[in-house]
Structures are given as C-alpha cells and as structure tokens.
C-alpha cells in the first residue's frame, strides 16, 4: 500500500502566559504567514520531494542551533544548574502548556513526556481507576496497533478486565459500550484512511452510558483544527514527531481534563510525578493536575528539539493549513486518477471526510 501525505502542516501558538482562546485563532498581533511560506522554515535537501510527514516530520532549521546551544552552553557550562536556570526540569509543563494553546486545552492539563504507548497505558489505567465498578475497555478494531497492545497490557494487570473491539465484538462501537464499560479508546483520525472520526459525538454517547473517553491525537494534532474542550474527552495522548516537528524519538504528551484532576491514579508512579520530587520521601504522593501522569526523568535534548519544532507554529492559522492540505490532496487525487487504472492503483481513502492525506493500494 502506498501512503502519501500531502501537507506538512504546522498550527498556531498563542501567548504562553495569556488566556487560551479558540485554537484556530492566531496569537498576538503578528500577521499570519501563508502555508507555503512555512516550508522555508524546514530543511529539505535540494531535489527531495518529501511526502511522508505522517511518519516523521522534516527538521525545522532552528533545531540545529537549539540542540547545539543546549549541549555547549546549558549542559557543558551550566551542568546540573541548568535543571533550574535553563528550565530543564519543568519542560514537561512548559511544552505541555504550549501544546494546550494549540489543542484547545487549559494550563496544567497537558504534560509532554514519555511515549504514546506509555501514555496510553497510564491514561487507560487512570480512567479505570475512576470507574471502580467497571472493568471493560472498548476500542476500535482498526485502532493503531500499539494502542491495542497497551490495552491488552492494561487488561492483564486488572482482575476481571476485558477488552471489546469494534468489528470483532460488535459491528458498531455503540453496540459494545455497556454498563460495564469504564473507558472508550478512540482515534481522532484513522491512521490508514485519514478519515476524521466524530469524537465529539462518540464522547457524548459514552458519557451518557457512564463511560470515560481517551482519544489518540497522533494523526490530528498539528494538521487539523483541534479543540479538546469542545470534544469534551476525558483523557488524550499523542506523539510529536509527525506534524509537530519534534524529530525522531521526540516525547509524546498526555492530557487529563481539569475536572478529573485529583480524582485518578496510575501505576507508573515515578519521582517526576511526585507532589514534592526533591523531598525524596520514602512513599509516593501523587502530584497535582496532569503532572500525576508523569513518571521518570525526561529526555532534555529531545524536549529542546520539540521546543524548536513548536516555534514553527507561531504565526500561522491552522484553518489555512488545513484548507491548503485539502486542496493539495484533491489536486493529487486528480493527477493520480488520470493514470490509476493503467497501473491498477486503487484508493484506500474515501474521497470525503478525510484530512490532507491520500492513500492508495
């Protein structure tokens, strides 16, 4: 199967200490750049046409100086002082709040940490901890495989826990959400077809049946408009090496709605998630807010790379980027259709309800 992602799409950042307006609005008073102008902020080797941003976004030019400065100044000269003077220790929160501005969340609701798989494990456990009388996880059978693997891992740790999949245990997801369902795990965008799932509607249904919702944003954050508060999901996870320009192995992120802060637990209780990490207490006390989803020491160099990647989103409107991506994908479809039959190429993606991606087989 051939996969082609047409647009490398950044999304906007707003003032770090200001209010969190709707994520589709630009920050400050800067004039938004055109979608095409953003391409100049990335390094692409001459003669290369890169159409695989769904797997790894290209390198922002600013990242080279950022990593060099972190190594030569903050690490080599600042040494351990840089945990405070350079803000290393709180990058989980600093970058989390930066993402919150882009994703329609509030301060203290997102932490940047670990991997998507680990954050999936933690947030599923968190949801289950809030529903002690329920032991069922519901997910899409077509979910990205690691999500299902982690759900199986969660199931293995809890007596009586079950995992029900749409397409295997029921034709439709609403058929398998019942009174024993603790959490419904959804993907905002289907990684194979690019179809945008109606997360808001499914969240409403799940809540009506007493279940919580965790959504995977890996294939939507940075490429389509996202508003977590409007979606009303309870937890969310996502990666940063695709459309958020974080680089290979860059940290993931986890979201916990403010209404749930202080009401959940998760088993990976590392020192970074402790309420007072530098008191070095013998027993664990959970930190506040989304910090309760933190575990151990994070990767500072990768955090700095992500910080440079997110700067690309300073002055661009996500709605413009989304429209540009859709227009480019429509053009690409038209071009491929002109010779598709001759080479036996078929469309895996539906031609509607998808974002800026085209998939063939």
Short mmCIF file of C-alpha atoms in Angstrom, two decimals:
data_model
loop_
_atom_site.label_atom_id
_atom_site.label_comp_id
_atom_site.label_asym_id
_atom_site.label_seq_id
_atom_site.Cartn_x
_atom_site.Cartn_y
_atom_site.Cartn_z
CA UNK A 1 0.00 0.00 0.00
CA UNK A 2 1.34 3.43 -0.94
CA UNK A 3 0.78 6.25 1.52
CA UNK A 4 1.13 9.87 0.57
CA UNK A 5 0.69 12.79 2.97
CA UNK A 6 0.41 15.99 1.02
CA UNK A 7 0.91 18.70 3.62
CA UNK A 8 3.43 19.39 6.35
CA UNK A 9 1.12 21.46 8.44
CA UNK A 10 2.07 23.47 11.49
CA UNK A 11 -0.60 25.00 13.73
CA UNK A 12 -0.59 28.23 15.72
CA UNK A 13 0.86 29.09 19.10
CA UNK A 14 -0.56 31.76 21.37
CA UNK A 15 0.97 33.78 24.15
CA UNK A 16 2.40 31.47 26.78
CA UNK A 17 1.03 33.42 29.76
CA UNK A 18 -2.18 34.68 28.22
CA UNK A 19 -5.65 33.21 28.02
CA UNK A 20 -6.39 30.22 25.84
CA UNK A 21 -8.66 31.39 23.03
CA UNK A 22 -10.06 29.08 20.38
CA UNK A 23 -7.21 27.01 18.85
CA UNK A 24 -8.00 28.15 15.33
CA UNK A 25 -7.06 31.75 16.10
CA UNK A 26 -3.56 33.10 15.72
CA UNK A 27 -1.65 34.56 18.65
CA UNK A 28 -0.63 38.13 19.33
CA UNK A 29 -0.74 40.75 16.62
CA UNK A 30 1.52 39.06 14.11
CA UNK A 31 0.33 38.71 10.58
CA UNK A 32 -0.16 35.03 9.72
CA UNK A 33 2.28 33.52 7.26
CA UNK A 34 0.98 31.76 4.21
CA UNK A 35 1.02 27.98 4.32
CA UNK A 36 3.55 27.91 1.51
CA UNK A 37 5.89 30.30 3.31
CA UNK A 38 6.20 27.87 6.21
CA UNK A 39 8.10 25.42 4.01
CA UNK A 40 11.13 27.71 4.09
CA UNK A 41 11.45 27.12 7.85
CA UNK A 42 12.32 23.45 7.27
CA UNK A 43 15.47 21.85 5.91
CA UNK A 44 14.71 19.78 2.83
CA UNK A 45 17.66 18.64 0.74
CA UNK A 46 17.62 20.06 -2.75
CA UNK A 47 15.94 17.73 -5.20
CA UNK A 48 13.95 15.93 -2.49
CA UNK A 49 10.16 15.77 -2.56
CA UNK A 50 9.10 14.64 0.90
CA UNK A 51 5.59 13.22 1.27
CA UNK A 52 5.90 11.13 4.42
CA UNK A 53 5.32 13.63 7.21
CA UNK A 54 2.83 11.19 8.72
CA UNK A 55 5.79 9.09 9.86
CA UNK A 56 8.42 11.74 10.58
CA UNK A 57 8.22 15.47 10.00
CA UNK A 58 11.20 17.23 8.39
CA UNK A 59 13.70 19.13 10.53
CA UNK A 60 12.99 22.78 11.33
CA UNK A 61 16.11 24.82 10.58
CA UNK A 62 16.04 26.37 14.06
CA UNK A 63 16.53 22.99 15.74
CA UNK A 64 20.24 22.76 14.86
CA UNK A 65 21.19 25.88 16.83
CA UNK A 66 18.85 24.90 19.66
CA UNK A 67 20.46 21.49 20.19
CA UNK A 68 23.95 22.94 19.83
CA UNK A 69 23.21 25.64 22.42
CA UNK A 70 21.70 23.11 24.80
CA UNK A 71 24.79 20.91 24.61
CA UNK A 72 27.52 23.59 24.56
CA UNK A 73 26.00 26.14 26.92
CA UNK A 74 23.33 24.56 29.11
CA UNK A 75 24.96 21.15 29.56
CA UNK A 76 28.70 21.81 29.16
CA UNK A 77 28.77 25.10 31.10
CA UNK A 78 25.56 25.13 33.11
CA UNK A 79 25.85 21.49 34.19
CA UNK A 80 23.29 20.49 36.83
CA UNK A 81 22.31 24.12 37.39
CA UNK A 82 20.51 24.05 34.04
CA UNK A 83 17.71 21.94 35.50
CA UNK A 84 16.64 25.23 37.09
CA UNK A 85 18.42 28.06 35.24
CA UNK A 86 17.57 26.70 31.78
CA UNK A 87 14.21 25.33 32.82
CA UNK A 88 15.00 21.69 32.04
CA UNK A 89 13.02 20.18 34.89
CA UNK A 90 9.77 21.95 34.01
CA UNK A 91 9.91 21.44 30.23
CA UNK A 92 7.22 18.78 30.71
CA UNK A 93 4.86 21.56 31.82
CA UNK A 94 6.23 24.42 29.72
CA UNK A 95 5.82 22.47 26.49
CA UNK A 96 2.57 20.98 27.74
CA UNK A 97 1.08 24.44 28.17
CA UNK A 98 2.39 25.40 24.74
CA UNK A 99 0.57 22.42 23.23
CA UNK A 100 -2.54 23.23 25.25
CA UNK A 101 -2.77 26.57 23.47
CA UNK A 102 -2.76 24.74 20.14
CA UNK A 103 -5.12 21.95 21.11
CA UNK A 104 -7.86 23.85 22.91
CA UNK A 105 -6.87 22.79 26.43
CA UNK A 106 -6.05 24.76 29.57
CA UNK A 107 -2.88 25.34 31.53
CA UNK A 108 -1.90 22.33 33.59
CA UNK A 109 -3.96 19.90 31.51
CA UNK A 110 -1.17 18.60 29.25
CA UNK A 111 2.28 17.27 30.09
CA UNK A 112 4.92 16.37 27.50
CA UNK A 113 6.54 13.10 28.47
CA UNK A 114 7.45 9.52 27.63
CA UNK A 115 5.97 7.80 24.55
CA UNK A 116 2.47 7.47 23.16
CA UNK A 117 2.43 3.81 24.21
CA UNK A 118 3.36 4.60 27.81
CA UNK A 119 0.88 7.46 27.96
CA UNK A 120 -1.83 5.20 26.58
CA UNK A 121 -1.08 2.72 29.36
CA UNK A 122 -1.19 5.44 32.01
CA UNK A 123 -4.35 7.16 30.83
CA UNK A 124 -6.28 3.90 30.41
CA UNK A 125 -5.34 2.98 33.98
CA UNK A 126 -6.32 6.49 35.10
CA UNK A 127 -9.76 6.13 33.53
CA UNK A 128 -10.26 2.68 35.04
CA UNK A 129 -9.29 3.99 38.46
CA UNK A 130 -12.19 6.44 38.25
CA UNK A 131 -14.68 3.69 37.45
CA UNK A 132 -14.03 1.05 40.15
CA UNK A 133 -17.24 -0.84 39.41
CA UNK A 134 -16.45 -1.20 35.71
CA UNK A 135 -13.77 -3.31 34.05
CA UNK A 136 -14.33 -3.04 30.30
CA UNK A 137 -12.19 -1.20 27.75
CA UNK A 138 -13.82 -0.52 24.38
CA UNK A 139 -11.73 0.30 21.29
CA UNK A 140 -11.80 0.34 17.52
CA UNK A 141 -10.59 -2.89 15.98
CA UNK A 142 -8.83 -0.74 13.38
CA UNK A 143 -7.02 1.32 16.02
CA UNK A 144 -3.29 1.88 15.63
CA UNK A 145 -1.83 -1.44 16.80
CA UNK A 146 0.24 -0.13 19.72
CA UNK A 147 -2.94 1.23 21.32
CA UNK A 148 -4.46 -2.24 21.27
CA UNK A 149 -1.28 -3.83 22.57
CA UNK A 150 -1.19 -1.43 25.51
CA UNK A 151 -4.89 -2.01 26.18
CA UNK A 152 -4.14 -5.73 26.32
CA UNK A 153 -1.35 -4.95 28.79
CA UNK A 154 -3.70 -2.93 30.98
CA UNK A 155 -6.25 -5.75 30.85
CA UNK A 156 -3.64 -8.24 32.02
CA UNK A 157 -2.99 -6.28 35.23
CA UNK A 158 -6.59 -6.00 36.45
CA UNK A 159 -8.73 -8.89 37.64
CA UNK A 160 -11.88 -9.19 35.57
CA UNK A 161 -10.83 -6.59 33.00
CA UNK A 162 -11.96 -7.14 29.39
CA UNK A 163 -11.25 -5.57 26.01
CA UNK A 164 -14.03 -5.29 23.42
CA UNK A 165 -13.27 -4.26 19.83
CA UNK A 166 -15.49 -2.68 17.24
CA UNK A 167 -15.59 -5.02 14.24
CA UNK A 168 -14.78 -8.07 16.34
CA UNK A 169 -17.14 -7.97 19.30
CA UNK A 170 -19.78 -5.81 17.65
CA UNK A 171 -20.37 -4.20 14.27
CA UNK A 172 -20.60 -0.69 15.71
CA UNK A 173 -18.86 0.86 18.67
CA UNK A 174 -22.18 1.89 20.23
CA UNK A 175 -23.18 -1.78 20.31
CA UNK A 176 -20.39 -2.67 22.75
CA UNK A 177 -20.49 0.31 25.14
CA UNK A 178 -22.49 -1.02 28.08
CA UNK A 179 -22.92 -0.65 31.84
CA UNK A 180 -19.58 -2.39 32.46
CA UNK A 181 -17.59 -0.07 30.17
CA UNK A 182 -15.09 2.09 32.02
CA UNK A 183 -13.30 3.74 29.10
CA UNK A 184 -13.67 4.05 25.33
CA UNK A 185 -10.42 4.48 23.42
CA UNK A 186 -10.77 6.33 20.11
CA UNK A 187 -8.52 7.62 17.35
CA UNK A 188 -9.29 11.15 16.20
CA UNK A 189 -8.04 10.25 12.71
CA UNK A 190 -7.90 6.74 11.22
CA UNK A 191 -4.21 6.20 10.52
CA UNK A 192 -4.93 4.09 7.43
CA UNK A 193 -7.63 6.06 5.63
CA UNK A 194 -7.21 9.57 7.01
CA UNK A 195 -10.92 9.68 7.91
CA UNK A 196 -11.71 12.03 10.80
CA UNK A 197 -13.76 10.27 13.46
CA UNK A 198 -16.66 12.11 15.10
CA UNK A 199 -15.03 12.03 18.53
CA UNK A 200 -17.42 14.61 19.95
CA UNK A 201 -20.49 12.51 19.16
CA UNK A 202 -18.92 9.29 20.46
CA UNK A 203 -17.79 11.05 23.62
CA UNK A 204 -21.33 12.27 24.24
CA UNK A 205 -22.66 8.74 23.78
CA UNK A 206 -20.01 7.23 26.07
CA UNK A 207 -20.70 9.79 28.79
CA UNK A 208 -24.43 9.11 28.58
CA UNK A 209 -23.64 5.46 29.28
CA UNK A 210 -21.37 6.32 32.19
CA UNK A 211 -18.02 5.68 30.48
CA UNK A 212 -14.98 7.90 30.04
CA UNK A 213 -13.15 8.58 26.75
CA UNK A 214 -9.46 8.58 25.88
CA UNK A 215 -8.55 9.78 22.39
CA UNK A 216 -5.35 9.34 20.37
CA UNK A 217 -4.39 12.61 18.64
CA UNK A 218 -1.25 11.36 16.85
CA UNK A 219 -2.63 11.91 13.36
CA UNK A 220 -4.57 15.10 14.02
CA UNK A 221 -2.54 17.46 16.24
CA UNK A 222 -0.77 19.95 14.02
CA UNK A 223 -2.62 19.03 10.85
CA UNK A 224 -6.32 19.72 11.54
CA UNK A 225 -8.07 22.12 13.95
CA UNK A 226 -8.38 20.51 17.39
CA UNK A 227 -10.28 21.71 20.47
CA UNK A 228 -10.09 19.20 23.32
CA UNK A 229 -12.50 21.18 25.47
CA UNK A 230 -15.08 21.21 22.71
CA UNK A 231 -14.61 17.48 22.10
CA UNK A 232 -15.15 17.05 25.86
CA UNK A 233 -12.88 14.00 26.08
CA UNK A 234 -11.54 12.93 29.46
CA UNK A 235 -8.01 11.93 28.51
CA UNK A 236 -5.89 12.21 25.37
CA UNK A 237 -2.47 11.16 24.15
CA UNK A 238 -0.38 11.95 21.11
CA UNK A 239 3.10 11.97 19.61
CA UNK A 240 5.17 14.95 18.46
CA UNK A 241 7.47 13.52 15.77
CA UNK A 242 4.90 13.73 12.98
CA UNK A 243 3.14 17.05 12.38
CA UNK A 244 4.56 18.75 15.48
CA UNK A 245 8.13 18.67 14.16
CA UNK A 246 9.75 17.20 17.27
CA UNK A 247 12.20 14.92 15.48
CA UNK A 248 12.92 11.18 15.72
CA UNK A 249 12.07 9.77 19.13
CA UNK A 250 10.64 13.06 20.37
CA UNK A 251 8.50 12.90 23.52
CA UNK A 252 4.78 12.29 23.46
CA UNK A 253 2.13 14.09 25.53
CA UNK A 254 -0.79 13.25 27.78
CA UNK A 255 -3.94 15.26 28.53
CA UNK A 256 -6.18 14.99 31.58
CA UNK A 257 -9.27 17.21 31.72
CA UNK A 258 -9.15 19.58 34.68
CA UNK A 259 -12.45 18.22 36.01
CA UNK A 260 -10.65 14.95 36.73
CA UNK A 261 -7.58 16.34 38.46
CA UNK A 262 -7.01 14.73 41.81
CA UNK A 263 -9.54 12.00 41.07
CA UNK A 264 -7.44 9.40 39.24
CA UNK A 265 -4.37 7.29 39.83
CA UNK A 266 -2.00 5.47 37.51
CA UNK A 267 0.55 2.76 38.34
CA UNK A 268 3.76 4.24 36.87
CA UNK A 269 4.38 6.38 39.94
CA UNK A 270 7.85 7.72 39.24
CA UNK A 271 9.61 10.56 41.00
CA UNK A 272 8.76 13.25 38.43
CA UNK A 273 5.08 12.68 39.19
CA UNK A 274 5.59 13.05 42.94
CA UNK A 275 3.97 16.00 44.71
CA UNK A 276 7.39 17.03 46.07
CA UNK A 277 10.02 15.27 43.94
CA UNK A 278 13.05 16.83 45.63
CA UNK A 279 11.99 15.90 49.15
CA UNK A 280 12.89 12.31 48.27
CA UNK A 281 10.21 10.88 50.52
CA UNK A 282 10.03 7.14 51.07
CA UNK A 283 6.44 6.82 49.85
CA UNK A 284 4.74 8.20 46.78
CA UNK A 285 2.42 11.21 46.90
CA UNK A 286 0.77 12.00 43.59
CA UNK A 287 1.42 15.39 42.00
CA UNK A 288 -1.26 17.87 41.04
CA UNK A 289 -3.10 18.12 37.76
CA UNK A 290 -1.74 16.39 34.70
CA UNK A 291 1.61 16.06 36.48
CA UNK A 292 0.09 12.95 38.06
CA UNK A 293 0.70 11.35 34.63
CA UNK A 294 4.46 11.93 34.80
CA UNK A 295 6.85 9.14 35.61
CA UNK A 296 10.65 9.45 35.41
CA UNK A 297 13.34 11.80 34.14
CA UNK A 298 12.64 13.07 30.64
CA UNK A 299 14.96 13.45 27.62
CA UNK A 300 16.10 17.06 27.65
CA UNK A 301 17.71 17.13 24.20
CA UNK A 302 14.53 15.78 22.62
CA UNK A 303 12.50 18.30 24.60
CA UNK A 304 14.63 21.13 23.22
CA UNK A 305 14.22 19.81 19.69
CA UNK A 306 10.46 19.77 20.17
CA UNK A 307 10.54 23.31 21.54
CA UNK A 308 12.13 24.48 18.28
CA UNK A 309 9.63 22.46 16.30
CA UNK A 310 6.67 24.06 18.03
CA UNK A 311 8.06 27.52 17.29
CA UNK A 312 7.15 26.90 13.64
CA UNK A 313 3.51 27.29 14.70
CA UNK A 314 3.93 30.83 15.99
CA UNK A 315 2.20 32.80 13.29
CA UNK A 316 0.12 30.53 11.11
CA UNK A 317 -3.58 29.74 11.17
CA UNK A 318 -4.43 26.06 11.40
CA UNK A 319 -7.58 26.61 9.35
CA UNK A 320 -5.47 27.96 6.48
CA UNK A 321 -3.11 25.00 6.69
CA UNK A 322 -5.98 22.54 6.81
CA UNK A 323 -7.59 24.14 3.73
CA UNK A 324 -4.26 24.12 1.91
CA UNK A 325 -3.75 20.45 2.72
CA UNK A 326 -7.20 19.50 1.49
CA UNK A 327 -6.70 21.46 -1.74
CA UNK A 328 -3.34 19.80 -2.39
CA UNK A 329 -4.70 16.34 -1.68
CA UNK A 330 -7.62 16.94 -4.06
CA UNK A 331 -5.18 18.03 -6.77
CA UNK A 332 -3.02 14.96 -6.16
CA UNK A 333 -6.06 12.69 -6.45
CA UNK A 334 -6.99 14.28 -9.78
CA UNK A 335 -3.49 13.73 -11.13
CA UNK A 336 -3.28 10.10 -10.00
CA UNK A 337 -6.76 9.33 -11.34
CA UNK A 338 -5.51 10.17 -14.82
CA UNK A 339 -3.30 7.06 -14.86
CA UNK A 340 -4.53 4.97 -11.91
CA UNK A 341 -6.43 2.40 -14.00
CA UNK A 342 -3.42 1.77 -16.23
CA UNK A 343 -1.33 0.71 -13.24
CA UNK A 344 -4.03 -0.97 -11.16
CA UNK A 345 -3.95 1.70 -8.45
CA UNK A 346 -6.98 1.96 -6.18
CA UNK A 347 -7.89 4.47 -3.50
CA UNK A 348 -7.75 3.25 0.09
CA UNK A 349 -9.01 6.59 1.39
CA UNK A 350 -12.58 7.72 0.97
CA UNK A 351 -12.71 10.93 -1.00
CA UNK A 352 -14.76 12.64 1.71
CA UNK A 353 -14.42 13.10 5.46
CA UNK A 354 -10.63 12.91 5.30
CA UNK A 355 -7.91 15.42 6.01
CA UNK A 356 -4.78 16.22 3.98
CA UNK A 357 -3.78 12.65 3.22
CA UNK A 358 -4.24 10.32 0.30
CA UNK A 359 -3.71 6.58 0.44
CA UNK A 360 -3.59 4.15 -2.44
CA UNK A 361 -3.19 0.41 -2.78
#
